């Protein structure tokens, strides 16, 4: 899936579900600040989110001048370079923004075997709202 990686944040294990929309909004705000990409939060970047069982891997999207593809062949261009990867089965929560259907996020435990482990929240923006729908 070709998407924009908006950003991520670590959460304390005490973070509650009602806090999640606020957290996602804060990650979005950080990525839209004029100084994003400087010392603060990084600016949003175009990525491929590749599901290759059992892993979910986020890799830099090929440049516009490259093959421009979006399938597995395009993902192979960056198979050695990735932003992050984790086992898809460790995703614990999917968050969909009802106000802007192009944004979604998911939560994953940093250390799945540790119940006290921090959670990480990754926020993405799709160019097409249908990409961000739950199936």
PDB file of C-alpha atoms in Angstrom:
ATOM      1  CA  UNK A   1       0.000   0.000   0.000  1.00  0.00           C
ATOM      2  CA  UNK A   2       1.408   3.382  -0.965  1.00  0.00           C
ATOM      3  CA  UNK A   3       0.750   5.786   1.938  1.00  0.00           C
ATOM      4  CA  UNK A   4       2.170   8.741   3.811  1.00  0.00           C
ATOM      5  CA  UNK A   5       3.775   7.929   7.171  1.00  0.00           C
ATOM      6  CA  UNK A   6       2.698  10.849   9.342  1.00  0.00           C
ATOM      7  CA  UNK A   7       4.595   9.831  12.458  1.00  0.00           C
ATOM      8  CA  UNK A   8       4.594   7.790  15.586  1.00  0.00           C
ATOM      9  CA  UNK A   9       4.802   8.033  19.342  1.00  0.00           C
ATOM     10  CA  UNK A  10       5.406   5.805  22.325  1.00  0.00           C
ATOM     11  CA  UNK A  11       2.583   5.479  24.824  1.00  0.00           C
ATOM     12  CA  UNK A  12       2.567   4.458  28.413  1.00  0.00           C
ATOM     13  CA  UNK A  13       0.689   1.210  29.130  1.00  0.00           C
ATOM     14  CA  UNK A  14      -1.812   3.281  31.146  1.00  0.00           C
ATOM     15  CA  UNK A  15      -2.998   5.184  28.056  1.00  0.00           C
ATOM     16  CA  UNK A  16      -6.744   4.703  27.707  1.00  0.00           C
ATOM     17  CA  UNK A  17      -8.840   4.268  24.562  1.00  0.00           C
ATOM     18  CA  UNK A  18     -10.530   7.698  24.906  1.00  0.00           C
ATOM     19  CA  UNK A  19      -7.041   9.286  24.757  1.00  0.00           C
ATOM     20  CA  UNK A  20      -6.188   7.758  21.361  1.00  0.00           C
ATOM     21  CA  UNK A  21      -7.948  10.289  19.090  1.00  0.00           C
ATOM     22  CA  UNK A  22      -6.136  13.070  20.935  1.00  0.00           C
ATOM     23  CA  UNK A  23      -2.807  11.275  20.492  1.00  0.00           C
ATOM     24  CA  UNK A  24      -3.369  10.751  16.752  1.00  0.00           C
ATOM     25  CA  UNK A  25      -4.325  14.430  16.370  1.00  0.00           C
ATOM     26  CA  UNK A  26      -1.141  15.469  18.188  1.00  0.00           C
ATOM     27  CA  UNK A  27       1.028  13.316  15.908  1.00  0.00           C
ATOM     28  CA  UNK A  28      -0.701  14.896  12.897  1.00  0.00           C
ATOM     29  CA  UNK A  29      -0.128  18.421  14.265  1.00  0.00           C
ATOM     30  CA  UNK A  30       3.572  17.737  14.873  1.00  0.00           C
ATOM     31  CA  UNK A  31       4.066  16.554  11.288  1.00  0.00           C
ATOM     32  CA  UNK A  32       2.352  19.659   9.861  1.00  0.00           C
ATOM     33  CA  UNK A  33       4.386  22.272  11.747  1.00  0.00           C
ATOM     34  CA  UNK A  34       6.659  24.433   9.585  1.00  0.00           C
ATOM     35  CA  UNK A  35       9.727  23.190  11.461  1.00  0.00           C
ATOM     36  CA  UNK A  36       8.823  19.514  10.905  1.00  0.00           C
ATOM     37  CA  UNK A  37      11.856  17.707   9.650  1.00  0.00           C
ATOM     38  CA  UNK A  38      14.189  19.892  11.720  1.00  0.00           C
ATOM     39  CA  UNK A  39      14.942  19.243  15.373  1.00  0.00           C
ATOM     40  CA  UNK A  40      11.288  18.515  16.109  1.00  0.00           C
ATOM     41  CA  UNK A  41       9.069  15.833  14.641  1.00  0.00           C
ATOM     42  CA  UNK A  42       9.935  14.600  11.159  1.00  0.00           C
ATOM     43  CA  UNK A  43       7.773  15.685   8.256  1.00  0.00           C
ATOM     44  CA  UNK A  44       5.390  13.125   6.747  1.00  0.00           C
ATOM     45  CA  UNK A  45       7.040  10.907   4.150  1.00  0.00           C
ATOM     46  CA  UNK A  46       5.720   8.715   1.383  1.00  0.00           C
ATOM     47  CA  UNK A  47       6.131   5.017   2.151  1.00  0.00           C
ATOM     48  CA  UNK A  48       5.049   1.570   1.124  1.00  0.00           C
ATOM     49  CA  UNK A  49       3.389  -0.478   3.841  1.00  0.00           C
ATOM     50  CA  UNK A  50       4.157  -4.045   2.834  1.00  0.00           C
ATOM     51  CA  UNK A  51       2.537  -7.098   4.381  1.00  0.00           C
ATOM     52  CA  UNK A  52       4.829 -10.052   3.877  1.00  0.00           C
ATOM     53  CA  UNK A  53       3.679 -12.743   6.299  1.00  0.00           C
ATOM     54  CA  UNK A  54       4.318 -12.658   9.153  1.00  0.00           C
ATOM     55  CA  UNK A  55       5.807  -9.145   8.984  1.00  0.00           C
ATOM     56  CA  UNK A  56       4.433  -5.694   8.340  1.00  0.00           C
ATOM     57  CA  UNK A  57       7.246  -3.563   6.949  1.00  0.00           C
ATOM     58  CA  UNK A  58       7.285   0.177   6.311  1.00  0.00           C
ATOM     59  CA  UNK A  59       9.781   1.078   3.570  1.00  0.00           C
ATOM     60  CA  UNK A  60      10.558   4.337   1.763  1.00  0.00           C
ATOM     61  CA  UNK A  61       8.464   4.680  -1.396  1.00  0.00           C
ATOM     62  CA  UNK A  62      10.386   4.625  -4.652  1.00  0.00           C
ATOM     63  CA  UNK A  63      10.886   8.088  -6.140  1.00  0.00           C
ATOM     64  CA  UNK A  64       8.566   9.445  -8.802  1.00  0.00           C
ATOM     65  CA  UNK A  65      11.308   8.933 -11.368  1.00  0.00           C
ATOM     66  CA  UNK A  66      11.765   5.279 -10.442  1.00  0.00           C
ATOM     67  CA  UNK A  67       9.496   2.480 -11.579  1.00  0.00           C
ATOM     68  CA  UNK A  68       6.528   4.226  -9.923  1.00  0.00           C
ATOM     69  CA  UNK A  69       4.933   0.857  -9.218  1.00  0.00           C
ATOM     70  CA  UNK A  70       3.013   0.044  -6.096  1.00  0.00           C
ATOM     71  CA  UNK A  71       3.082  -3.750  -6.034  1.00  0.00           C
ATOM     72  CA  UNK A  72       5.549  -6.270  -4.620  1.00  0.00           C
ATOM     73  CA  UNK A  73       8.073  -5.510  -7.380  1.00  0.00           C
ATOM     74  CA  UNK A  74       8.244  -1.867  -6.286  1.00  0.00           C
ATOM     75  CA  UNK A  75       8.654  -2.930  -2.668  1.00  0.00           C
ATOM     76  CA  UNK A  76      11.619  -5.096  -3.659  1.00  0.00           C
ATOM     77  CA  UNK A  77      13.520  -1.944  -4.627  1.00  0.00           C
ATOM     78  CA  UNK A  78      13.766  -1.050  -0.947  1.00  0.00           C
ATOM     79  CA  UNK A  79      13.732  -4.482   0.674  1.00  0.00           C
ATOM     80  CA  UNK A  80      17.053  -3.880   2.447  1.00  0.00           C
ATOM     81  CA  UNK A  81      16.054  -0.406   3.692  1.00  0.00           C
ATOM     82  CA  UNK A  82      13.099  -0.062   6.016  1.00  0.00           C
ATOM     83  CA  UNK A  83      11.756   2.482   8.449  1.00  0.00           C
ATOM     84  CA  UNK A  84      10.361  -0.162  10.803  1.00  0.00           C
ATOM     85  CA  UNK A  85       8.974  -3.670  10.762  1.00  0.00           C
ATOM     86  CA  UNK A  86       7.115  -5.868  13.188  1.00  0.00           C
ATOM     87  CA  UNK A  87       4.948  -8.937  13.242  1.00  0.00           C
ATOM     88  CA  UNK A  88       1.445  -8.136  12.041  1.00  0.00           C
ATOM     89  CA  UNK A  89      -0.042 -10.370  14.747  1.00  0.00           C
ATOM     90  CA  UNK A  90       1.281  -7.980  17.421  1.00  0.00           C
ATOM     91  CA  UNK A  91      -0.951  -5.110  16.285  1.00  0.00           C
ATOM     92  CA  UNK A  92      -3.379  -4.622  19.146  1.00  0.00           C
ATOM     93  CA  UNK A  93      -5.672  -1.813  17.982  1.00  0.00           C
ATOM     94  CA  UNK A  94      -6.684  -0.150  14.715  1.00  0.00           C
ATOM     95  CA  UNK A  95      -7.753   3.501  14.918  1.00  0.00           C
ATOM     96  CA  UNK A  96      -9.760   5.106  12.125  1.00  0.00           C
ATOM     97  CA  UNK A  97     -10.492   8.832  12.004  1.00  0.00           C
ATOM     98  CA  UNK A  98     -14.193   9.374  11.361  1.00  0.00           C
ATOM     99  CA  UNK A  99     -13.646  13.085  10.574  1.00  0.00           C
ATOM    100  CA  UNK A 100     -10.970  12.527   7.931  1.00  0.00           C
ATOM    101  CA  UNK A 101     -11.272   9.114   6.322  1.00  0.00           C
ATOM    102  CA  UNK A 102      -7.778   9.235   4.853  1.00  0.00           C
ATOM    103  CA  UNK A 103      -6.079   8.949   8.268  1.00  0.00           C
ATOM    104  CA  UNK A 104      -5.641   5.769  10.272  1.00  0.00           C
ATOM    105  CA  UNK A 105      -3.337   4.479  12.967  1.00  0.00           C
ATOM    106  CA  UNK A 106      -2.535   1.296  14.783  1.00  0.00           C
ATOM    107  CA  UNK A 107      -1.038   0.367  18.136  1.00  0.00           C
ATOM    108  CA  UNK A 108       1.591  -2.245  18.720  1.00  0.00           C
ATOM    109  CA  UNK A 109       3.447  -3.332  21.849  1.00  0.00           C
ATOM    110  CA  UNK A 110       7.158  -2.558  21.768  1.00  0.00           C
ATOM    111  CA  UNK A 111       7.829  -5.867  23.549  1.00  0.00           C
ATOM    112  CA  UNK A 112       4.834  -8.188  22.974  1.00  0.00           C
ATOM    113  CA  UNK A 113       5.813 -10.661  25.713  1.00  0.00           C
ATOM    114  CA  UNK A 114       5.956  -7.972  28.414  1.00  0.00           C
ATOM    115  CA  UNK A 115       2.511  -6.880  29.706  1.00  0.00           C
ATOM    116  CA  UNK A 116       4.072  -3.654  31.074  1.00  0.00           C
ATOM    117  CA  UNK A 117       5.697  -2.809  27.748  1.00  0.00           C
ATOM    118  CA  UNK A 118       5.115   0.563  26.129  1.00  0.00           C
ATOM    119  CA  UNK A 119       2.830   0.763  23.131  1.00  0.00           C
ATOM    120  CA  UNK A 120       3.824   2.454  19.896  1.00  0.00           C
ATOM    121  CA  UNK A 121       1.297   4.298  17.765  1.00  0.00           C
ATOM    122  CA  UNK A 122       1.956   4.664  14.024  1.00  0.00           C
ATOM    123  CA  UNK A 123      -0.152   7.155  12.030  1.00  0.00           C
ATOM    124  CA  UNK A 124      -0.640   7.016   8.254  1.00  0.00           C
ATOM    125  CA  UNK A 125      -2.478   9.038   5.622  1.00  0.00           C
ATOM    126  CA  UNK A 126      -3.850   7.419   2.494  1.00  0.00           C
ATOM    127  CA  UNK A 127      -4.373   9.309  -0.744  1.00  0.00           C
ATOM    128  CA  UNK A 128      -7.659   7.447  -1.235  1.00  0.00           C
ATOM    129  CA  UNK A 129     -10.112   7.044   1.693  1.00  0.00           C
ATOM    130  CA  UNK A 130     -10.862   3.492   0.519  1.00  0.00           C
ATOM    131  CA  UNK A 131      -7.276   2.501   1.374  1.00  0.00           C
ATOM    132  CA  UNK A 132      -7.854   3.379   5.020  1.00  0.00           C
ATOM    133  CA  UNK A 133     -11.064   1.382   5.473  1.00  0.00           C
ATOM    134  CA  UNK A 134     -11.199  -1.719   7.626  1.00  0.00           C
ATOM    135  CA  UNK A 135     -11.862  -4.825   5.598  1.00  0.00           C
TER     136      UNK A 135
END
